[in-house]
XYZ file of N, CA, C and O in Angstrom:
300
model
N 0.818 -1.191 0.000
C 0.000 0.000 0.000
C 0.862 1.256 0.000
O 0.441 2.297 -0.462
N 2.065 1.175 0.504
C 2.947 2.334 0.514
C 3.241 2.845 -0.884
O 3.360 4.041 -1.089
N 3.344 1.964 -1.850
C 3.684 2.381 -3.202
C 2.598 3.238 -3.841
O 2.871 4.018 -4.735
N 1.354 3.122 -3.372
C 0.265 3.906 -3.942
C 0.537 5.396 -3.808
O 0.311 6.158 -4.723
N 1.036 5.831 -2.659
C 1.307 7.237 -2.415
C 2.747 7.619 -2.708
O 3.074 8.780 -2.787
N 3.615 6.675 -2.843
C 5.047 6.945 -2.894
C 5.528 7.428 -4.251
O 5.300 6.803 -5.267
N 6.234 8.572 -4.229
C 6.862 9.095 -5.444
C 8.294 8.593 -5.555
O 8.948 8.826 -6.559
N 8.770 7.952 -4.480
C 10.158 7.530 -4.442
C 11.100 8.642 -4.018
O 12.309 8.463 -3.998
N 10.546 9.802 -3.668
C 11.349 10.966 -3.315
C 11.244 11.342 -1.839
O 11.876 12.281 -1.395
N 10.437 10.628 -1.093
C 10.256 10.876 0.332
C 10.727 9.636 1.078
O 10.524 8.518 0.611
N 11.324 9.840 2.234
C 11.899 8.711 2.965
C 10.839 7.703 3.408
O 9.682 8.053 3.664
N 11.251 6.465 3.479
C 10.378 5.373 3.911
C 9.836 5.657 5.309
O 8.687 5.366 5.607
N 10.653 6.265 6.154
C 10.250 6.588 7.524
C 9.008 7.494 7.539
O 8.098 7.296 8.348
N 8.959 8.473 6.649
C 7.813 9.388 6.586
C 6.547 8.621 6.216
O 5.493 8.812 6.833
N 6.637 7.732 5.228
C 5.471 6.949 4.832
C 5.037 5.981 5.930
O 3.844 5.771 6.144
N 5.992 5.405 6.650
C 5.648 4.517 7.759
C 4.903 5.296 8.838
O 3.903 4.814 9.383
N 5.374 6.503 9.152
C 4.703 7.354 10.138
C 3.289 7.722 9.665
O 2.329 7.671 10.434
N 3.170 8.068 8.384
C 1.870 8.412 7.806
C 0.885 7.258 8.007
O -0.202 7.438 8.547
N 1.268 6.056 7.567
C 0.362 4.908 7.646
C 0.087 4.484 9.086
O -1.035 4.102 9.420
N 1.067 4.560 9.958
C 0.847 4.237 11.372
C -0.180 5.185 11.965
O -1.083 4.772 12.703
N -0.077 6.451 11.615
C -0.997 7.457 12.138
C -2.416 7.233 11.641
O -3.357 7.149 12.438
N -2.593 7.124 10.329
C -3.962 7.033 9.804
C -4.621 5.686 10.082
O -5.830 5.617 10.268
N -3.839 4.604 10.127
C -4.455 3.302 10.423
C -4.806 3.163 11.906
O -5.555 2.256 12.272
N -4.297 4.078 12.743
C -4.678 4.059 14.158
C -5.862 4.986 14.420
O -6.252 5.190 15.565
N -6.400 5.591 13.340
C -7.588 6.419 13.480
C -7.316 7.898 13.676
O -8.226 8.675 13.954
N -6.060 8.300 13.526
C -5.700 9.705 13.717
C -5.429 10.390 12.378
O -5.215 9.738 11.372
N -5.408 11.721 12.398
C -5.143 12.526 11.205
C -3.641 12.767 11.086
O -2.977 13.099 12.074
N -3.117 12.609 9.867
C -1.704 12.883 9.592
C -1.604 14.188 8.809
O -2.370 14.439 7.879
N -0.651 15.030 9.200
C -0.356 16.281 8.504
C 1.127 16.304 8.177
O 1.950 15.962 9.028
N 1.471 16.713 6.962
C 2.879 16.790 6.603
C 3.068 17.295 5.185
O 2.111 17.664 4.502
N 4.330 17.309 4.776
C 4.688 17.748 3.432
C 5.410 16.601 2.739
O 6.331 16.005 3.295
N 4.961 16.288 1.515
C 5.532 15.202 0.731
C 5.957 15.716 -0.640
O 5.374 16.664 -1.161
N 6.924 15.062 -1.226
C 7.303 15.345 -2.608
C 6.558 14.341 -3.480
O 6.776 13.145 -3.388
N 5.642 14.848 -4.290
C 4.821 14.002 -5.155
C 5.252 14.116 -6.599
O 6.060 14.966 -6.957
N 4.674 13.270 -7.423
C 5.020 13.222 -8.835
C 3.751 13.325 -9.673
O 2.793 12.586 -9.457
N 3.732 14.264 -10.611
C 2.599 14.424 -11.516
C 2.642 13.325 -12.573
O 3.674 12.683 -12.778
N 1.541 13.134 -13.284
C 1.501 12.142 -14.367
C 2.542 12.453 -15.433
O 3.053 11.555 -16.086
N 2.879 13.734 -15.576
C 3.876 14.154 -16.569
C 5.295 13.765 -16.160
O 6.218 13.876 -16.952
N 5.460 13.345 -14.897
C 6.782 12.997 -14.392
C 7.430 14.115 -13.599
O 8.462 13.915 -12.975
N 6.818 15.286 -13.615
C 7.346 16.443 -12.880
C 7.072 16.276 -11.386
O 5.997 15.831 -10.980
N 8.054 16.622 -10.562
C 7.892 16.538 -9.109
C 7.378 17.862 -8.568
O 7.642 18.921 -9.123
N 6.640 17.768 -7.467
C 6.160 18.959 -6.776
C 6.013 18.650 -5.288
O 5.910 17.494 -4.892
N 6.056 19.686 -4.467
C 5.885 19.560 -3.025
C 4.434 19.837 -2.672
O 3.836 20.779 -3.180
N 3.865 19.022 -1.800
C 2.489 19.282 -1.383
C 2.336 19.098 0.120
O 2.915 18.205 0.728
N 1.580 20.018 0.681
C 1.206 19.954 2.087
C -0.073 19.132 2.141
O -1.022 19.419 1.402
N -0.101 18.095 2.987
C -1.245 17.196 3.017
C -1.788 16.992 4.422
O -1.041 17.008 5.395
N -3.094 16.784 4.459
C -3.782 16.290 5.647
C -4.532 15.052 5.178
O -5.286 15.117 4.201
N -4.305 13.932 5.861
C -4.959 12.677 5.496
C -5.685 12.161 6.737
O -5.080 12.038 7.809
N -6.972 11.884 6.573
C -7.790 11.447 7.703
C -8.514 10.152 7.371
O -8.981 9.962 6.250
N -8.629 9.266 8.352
C -9.412 8.051 8.151
C -10.905 8.361 8.271
O -11.302 9.234 9.044
N -11.716 7.683 7.500
C -13.169 7.762 7.602
C -13.599 6.534 8.403
O -13.281 5.405 8.015
N -14.286 6.764 9.493
C -14.633 5.689 10.426
C -16.146 5.491 10.440
O -16.907 6.455 10.569
N -16.591 4.238 10.310
C -18.031 3.955 10.291
C -18.603 3.884 11.709
O -17.886 4.068 12.698
N -19.890 3.599 11.809
C -20.575 3.578 13.103
C -20.099 2.448 14.019
O -20.394 2.441 15.216
N -19.339 1.502 13.470
C -18.792 0.393 14.262
C -17.341 0.658 14.681
O -16.702 -0.209 15.264
N -16.834 1.839 14.325
C -15.459 2.186 14.679
C -14.415 1.637 13.728
O -13.228 1.690 14.024
N -14.856 1.142 12.576
C -13.937 0.565 11.590
C -13.571 1.622 10.538
O -14.434 2.371 10.086
N -12.317 1.636 10.136
C -11.876 2.544 9.078
C -12.362 1.979 7.749
O -12.098 0.815 7.424
N -13.069 2.804 6.993
C -13.624 2.356 5.712
C -12.900 2.977 4.518
O -12.839 2.372 3.451
N -12.383 4.174 4.678
C -11.703 4.903 3.610
C -10.782 5.944 4.229
O -10.777 6.138 5.448
N -10.063 6.623 3.366
C -9.226 7.744 3.797
C -9.532 8.921 2.887
O -9.823 8.746 1.701
N -9.473 10.113 3.448
C -9.668 11.318 2.655
C -8.417 12.178 2.816
O -7.866 12.287 3.912
N -7.962 12.742 1.692
C -6.755 13.568 1.717
C -7.061 14.934 1.115
O -7.766 15.041 0.110
N -6.521 15.941 1.747
C -6.579 17.305 1.220
C -5.137 17.723 1.019
O -4.302 17.563 1.911
N -4.836 18.235 -0.169
C -3.455 18.644 -0.418
C -3.398 20.008 -1.081
O -4.308 20.399 -1.792
N -2.293 20.699 -0.812
C -2.038 22.006 -1.395
C -0.629 21.997 -1.978
O 0.325 21.610 -1.302
N -0.502 22.395 -3.223
C 0.807 22.476 -3.871
C 1.559 23.655 -3.257
O 1.125 24.800 -3.338
N 2.688 23.358 -2.619
C 3.499 24.404 -1.964
C 4.877 24.495 -2.613
O 5.822 24.990 -1.995
N 4.988 24.046 -3.843
C 6.262 24.032 -4.544
C 6.899 25.414 -4.585
O 8.105 25.555 -4.324
N 6.114 26.445 -4.876
C 6.663 27.806 -4.964
C 7.300 28.241 -3.652
O 8.304 28.953 -3.650
N 6.764 27.810 -2.528
C 7.331 28.156 -1.222
C 8.729 27.565 -1.047
O 9.579 28.136 -0.386
N 8.972 26.405 -1.676
C 10.273 25.770 -1.581
C 11.302 26.396 -2.503
O 12.501 26.268 -2.294
N 10.828 27.039 -3.563
C 11.741 27.607 -4.549
C 11.706 29.133 -4.597
O 12.272 29.724 -5.499
N 11.038 29.760 -3.621
C 10.976 31.234 -3.608
C 12.350 31.808 -3.285
O 13.106 31.274 -2.490
N 12.667 32.923 -3.927
C 13.952 33.580 -3.675
C 13.925 34.447 -2.455
O 13.044 35.021 -2.032
């Protein structure tokens, strides 16, 4: 499942922390280096939250992201 989100540009430790957090029912916030379909890399600030049903089971995850690439390359 790690490969689904992985661009290969962020450390394995960050992805392990992300998945540990969201699979325990908590919200993860952080910045990742992602890859567009064109192959271009970009930085994005993300919040990923688990969706929990009435039985307390995680059914899905929802992610909100903002491209912050310009902040990393601003002069």
